[in-house]
PDB file of C-alpha atoms in Angstrom:
ATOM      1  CA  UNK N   1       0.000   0.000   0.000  1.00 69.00           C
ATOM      2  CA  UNK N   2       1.038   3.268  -0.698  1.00 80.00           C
ATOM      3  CA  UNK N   3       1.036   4.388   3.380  1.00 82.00           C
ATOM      4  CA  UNK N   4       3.515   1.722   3.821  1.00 83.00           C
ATOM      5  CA  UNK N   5       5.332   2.348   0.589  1.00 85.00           C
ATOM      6  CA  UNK N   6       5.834   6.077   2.376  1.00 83.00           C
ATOM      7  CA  UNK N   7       6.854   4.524   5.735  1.00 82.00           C
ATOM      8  CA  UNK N   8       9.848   2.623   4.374  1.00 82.00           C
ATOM      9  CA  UNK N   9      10.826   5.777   2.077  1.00 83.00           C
ATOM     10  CA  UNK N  10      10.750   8.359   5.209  1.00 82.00           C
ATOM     11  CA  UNK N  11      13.298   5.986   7.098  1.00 82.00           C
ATOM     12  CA  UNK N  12      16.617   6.140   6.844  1.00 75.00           C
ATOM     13  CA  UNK N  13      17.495   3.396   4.347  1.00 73.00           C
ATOM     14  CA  UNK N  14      21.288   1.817   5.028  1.00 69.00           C
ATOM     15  CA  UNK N  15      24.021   3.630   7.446  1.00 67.00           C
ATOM     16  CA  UNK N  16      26.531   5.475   5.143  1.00 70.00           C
ATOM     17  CA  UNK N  17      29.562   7.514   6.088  1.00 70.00           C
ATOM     18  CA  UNK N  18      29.463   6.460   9.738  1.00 64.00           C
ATOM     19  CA  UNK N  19      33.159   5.214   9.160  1.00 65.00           C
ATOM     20  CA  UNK N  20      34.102   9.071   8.591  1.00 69.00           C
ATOM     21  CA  UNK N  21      31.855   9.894  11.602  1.00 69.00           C
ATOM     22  CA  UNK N  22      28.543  10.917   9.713  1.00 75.00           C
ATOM     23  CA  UNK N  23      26.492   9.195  12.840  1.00 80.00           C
ATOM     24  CA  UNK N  24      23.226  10.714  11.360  1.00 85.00           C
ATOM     25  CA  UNK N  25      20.707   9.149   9.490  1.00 85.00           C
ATOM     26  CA  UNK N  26      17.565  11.904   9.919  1.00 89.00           C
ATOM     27  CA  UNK N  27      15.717   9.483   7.163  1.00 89.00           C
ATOM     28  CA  UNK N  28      12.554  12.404   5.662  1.00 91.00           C
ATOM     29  CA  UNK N  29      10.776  13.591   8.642  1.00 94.00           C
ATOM     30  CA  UNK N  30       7.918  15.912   7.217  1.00 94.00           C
ATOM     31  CA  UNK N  31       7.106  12.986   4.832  1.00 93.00           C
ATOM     32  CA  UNK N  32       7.057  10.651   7.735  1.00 93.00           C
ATOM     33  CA  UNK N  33       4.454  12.437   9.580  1.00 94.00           C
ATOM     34  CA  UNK N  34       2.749  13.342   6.720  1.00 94.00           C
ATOM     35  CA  UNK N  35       1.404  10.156   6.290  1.00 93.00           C
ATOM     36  CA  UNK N  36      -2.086   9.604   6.849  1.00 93.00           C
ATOM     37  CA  UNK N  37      -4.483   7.076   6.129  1.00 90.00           C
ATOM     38  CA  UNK N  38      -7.947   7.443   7.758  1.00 90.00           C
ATOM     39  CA  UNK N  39      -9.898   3.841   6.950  1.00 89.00           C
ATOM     40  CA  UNK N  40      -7.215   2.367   8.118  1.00 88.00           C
ATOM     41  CA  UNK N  41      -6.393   4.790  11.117  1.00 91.00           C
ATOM     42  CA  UNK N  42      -2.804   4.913  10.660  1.00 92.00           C
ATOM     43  CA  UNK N  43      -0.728   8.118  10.355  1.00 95.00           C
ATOM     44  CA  UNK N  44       3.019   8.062  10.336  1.00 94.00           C
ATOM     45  CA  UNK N  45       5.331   8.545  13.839  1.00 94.00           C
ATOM     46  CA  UNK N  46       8.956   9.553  13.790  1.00 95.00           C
ATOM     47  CA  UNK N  47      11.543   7.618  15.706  1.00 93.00           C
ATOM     48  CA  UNK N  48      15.338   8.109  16.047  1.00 91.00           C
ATOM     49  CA  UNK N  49      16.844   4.902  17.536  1.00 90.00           C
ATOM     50  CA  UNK N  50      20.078   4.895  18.645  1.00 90.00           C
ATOM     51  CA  UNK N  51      22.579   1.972  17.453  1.00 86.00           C
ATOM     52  CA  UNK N  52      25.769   1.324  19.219  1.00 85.00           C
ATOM     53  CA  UNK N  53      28.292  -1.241  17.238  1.00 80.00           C
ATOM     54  CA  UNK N  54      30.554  -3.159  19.508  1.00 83.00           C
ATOM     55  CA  UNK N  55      32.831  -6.456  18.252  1.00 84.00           C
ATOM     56  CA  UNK N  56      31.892  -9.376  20.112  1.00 87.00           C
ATOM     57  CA  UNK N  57      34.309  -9.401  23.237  1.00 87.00           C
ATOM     58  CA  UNK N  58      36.029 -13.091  22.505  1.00 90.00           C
ATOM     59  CA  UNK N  59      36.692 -12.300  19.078  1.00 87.00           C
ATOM     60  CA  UNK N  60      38.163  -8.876  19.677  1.00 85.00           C
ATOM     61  CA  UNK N  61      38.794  -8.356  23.366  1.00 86.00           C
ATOM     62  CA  UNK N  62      41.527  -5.063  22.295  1.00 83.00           C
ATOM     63  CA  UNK N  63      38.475  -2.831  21.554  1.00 80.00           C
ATOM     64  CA  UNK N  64      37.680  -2.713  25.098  1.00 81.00           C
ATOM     65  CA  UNK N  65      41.062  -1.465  26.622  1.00 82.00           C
ATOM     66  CA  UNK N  66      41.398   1.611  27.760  1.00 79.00           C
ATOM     67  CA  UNK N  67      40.581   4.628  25.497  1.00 78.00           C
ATOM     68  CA  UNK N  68      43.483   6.134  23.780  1.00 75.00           C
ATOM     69  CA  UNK N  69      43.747   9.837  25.034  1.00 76.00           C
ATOM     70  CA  UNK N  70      44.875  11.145  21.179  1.00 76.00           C
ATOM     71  CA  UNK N  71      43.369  10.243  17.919  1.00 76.00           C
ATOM     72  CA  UNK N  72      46.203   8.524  15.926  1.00 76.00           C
ATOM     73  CA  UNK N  73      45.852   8.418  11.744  1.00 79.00           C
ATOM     74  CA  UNK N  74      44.972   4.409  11.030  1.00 78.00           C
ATOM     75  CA  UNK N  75      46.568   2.714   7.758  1.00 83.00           C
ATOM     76  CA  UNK N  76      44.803   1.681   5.329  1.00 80.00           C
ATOM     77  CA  UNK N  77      44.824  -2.227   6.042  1.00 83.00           C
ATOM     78  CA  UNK N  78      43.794  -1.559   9.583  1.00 80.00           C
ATOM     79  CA  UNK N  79      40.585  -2.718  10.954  1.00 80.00           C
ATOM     80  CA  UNK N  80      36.913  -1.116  10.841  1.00 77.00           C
ATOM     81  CA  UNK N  81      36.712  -1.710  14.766  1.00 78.00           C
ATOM     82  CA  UNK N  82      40.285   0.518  15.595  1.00 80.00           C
ATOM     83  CA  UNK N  83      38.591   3.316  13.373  1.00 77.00           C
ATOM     84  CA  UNK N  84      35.390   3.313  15.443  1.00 78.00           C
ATOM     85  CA  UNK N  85      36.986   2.736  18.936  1.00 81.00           C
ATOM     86  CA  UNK N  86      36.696   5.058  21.062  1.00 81.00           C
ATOM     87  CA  UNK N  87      38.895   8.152  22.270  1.00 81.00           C
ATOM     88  CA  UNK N  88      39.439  10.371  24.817  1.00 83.00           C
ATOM     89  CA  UNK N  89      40.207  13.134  21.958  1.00 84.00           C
ATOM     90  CA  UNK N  90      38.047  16.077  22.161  1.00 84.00           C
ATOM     91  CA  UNK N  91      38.430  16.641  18.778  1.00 83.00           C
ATOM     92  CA  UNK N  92      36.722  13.259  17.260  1.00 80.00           C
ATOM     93  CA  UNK N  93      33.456  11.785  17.244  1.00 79.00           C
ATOM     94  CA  UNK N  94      31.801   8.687  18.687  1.00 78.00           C
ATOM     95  CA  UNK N  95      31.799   6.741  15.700  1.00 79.00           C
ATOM     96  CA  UNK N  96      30.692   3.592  17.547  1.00 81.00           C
ATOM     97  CA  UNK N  97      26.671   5.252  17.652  1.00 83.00           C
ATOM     98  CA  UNK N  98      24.672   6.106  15.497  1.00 83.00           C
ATOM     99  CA  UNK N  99      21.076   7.718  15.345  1.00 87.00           C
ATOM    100  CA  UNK N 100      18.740   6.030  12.662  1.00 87.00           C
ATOM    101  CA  UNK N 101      15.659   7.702  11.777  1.00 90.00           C
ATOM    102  CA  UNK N 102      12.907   5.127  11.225  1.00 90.00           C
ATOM    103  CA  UNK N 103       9.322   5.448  10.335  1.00 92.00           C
ATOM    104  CA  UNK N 104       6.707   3.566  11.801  1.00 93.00           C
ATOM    105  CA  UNK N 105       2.714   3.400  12.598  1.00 94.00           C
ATOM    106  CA  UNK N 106       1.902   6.038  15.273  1.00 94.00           C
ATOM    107  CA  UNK N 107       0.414   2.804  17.254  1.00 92.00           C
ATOM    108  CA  UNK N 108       4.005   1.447  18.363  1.00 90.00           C
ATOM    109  CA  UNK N 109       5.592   2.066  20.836  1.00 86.00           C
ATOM    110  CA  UNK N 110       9.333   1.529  22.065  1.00 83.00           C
ATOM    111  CA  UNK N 111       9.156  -1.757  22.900  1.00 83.00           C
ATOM    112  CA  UNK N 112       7.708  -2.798  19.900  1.00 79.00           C
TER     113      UNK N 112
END
């Protein structure tokens, strides 16, 4: 249906640029809310969920040492997970959150 059609096209499709610390994902908020079907009573609701990404403990236990206190420039072989750990550097961004926009019936709630 074209309601739900909407829904999926207000959200915030795939994560991009959250290696280079673009964390947002705002996803089309007007056209979420916009959405408005009266027979079936359901109208659009905005939600921005936020997503941490963490390596699994066992298979990367180095990601949870200490944080370094300076940003350091990574090589280019080095791994995803050392460019999103984080650091006590003012001057960089969590890159291990990120806030996805996602569209859904008004009806739900957090939980769901």
């Amino acid at each position: 249906t074209l309601w739900a059609a909407r829904m999926f096209d207000a959200s915030a499709l795939s994560p991009n640029g959250f290696i280079s610390a673009d964390i947002y994902q705002f996803g089309h908020f007007d056209e979420c809310i916009a959405i408005d079907n009266p027979v079936d009573r359901i109208t659009g609701k905005y939600c921005l969920a936020t997503i941490r990404y963490r390596p699994d403990p066992q298979i990367r236990p180095q990601h949870y040492s200490p944080p370094a206190p300076l940003y350091k420039t990574l090589q280019p072989h080095a791994s995803v997970w050392d460019r999103l750990k984080v650091t006590n550097d003012p001057r960089v961004i969590r890159r291990d959150l990120l806030r996805w926009a996602v569209c859904v019936p008004s009806s739900c709630t957090a939980a769901d």
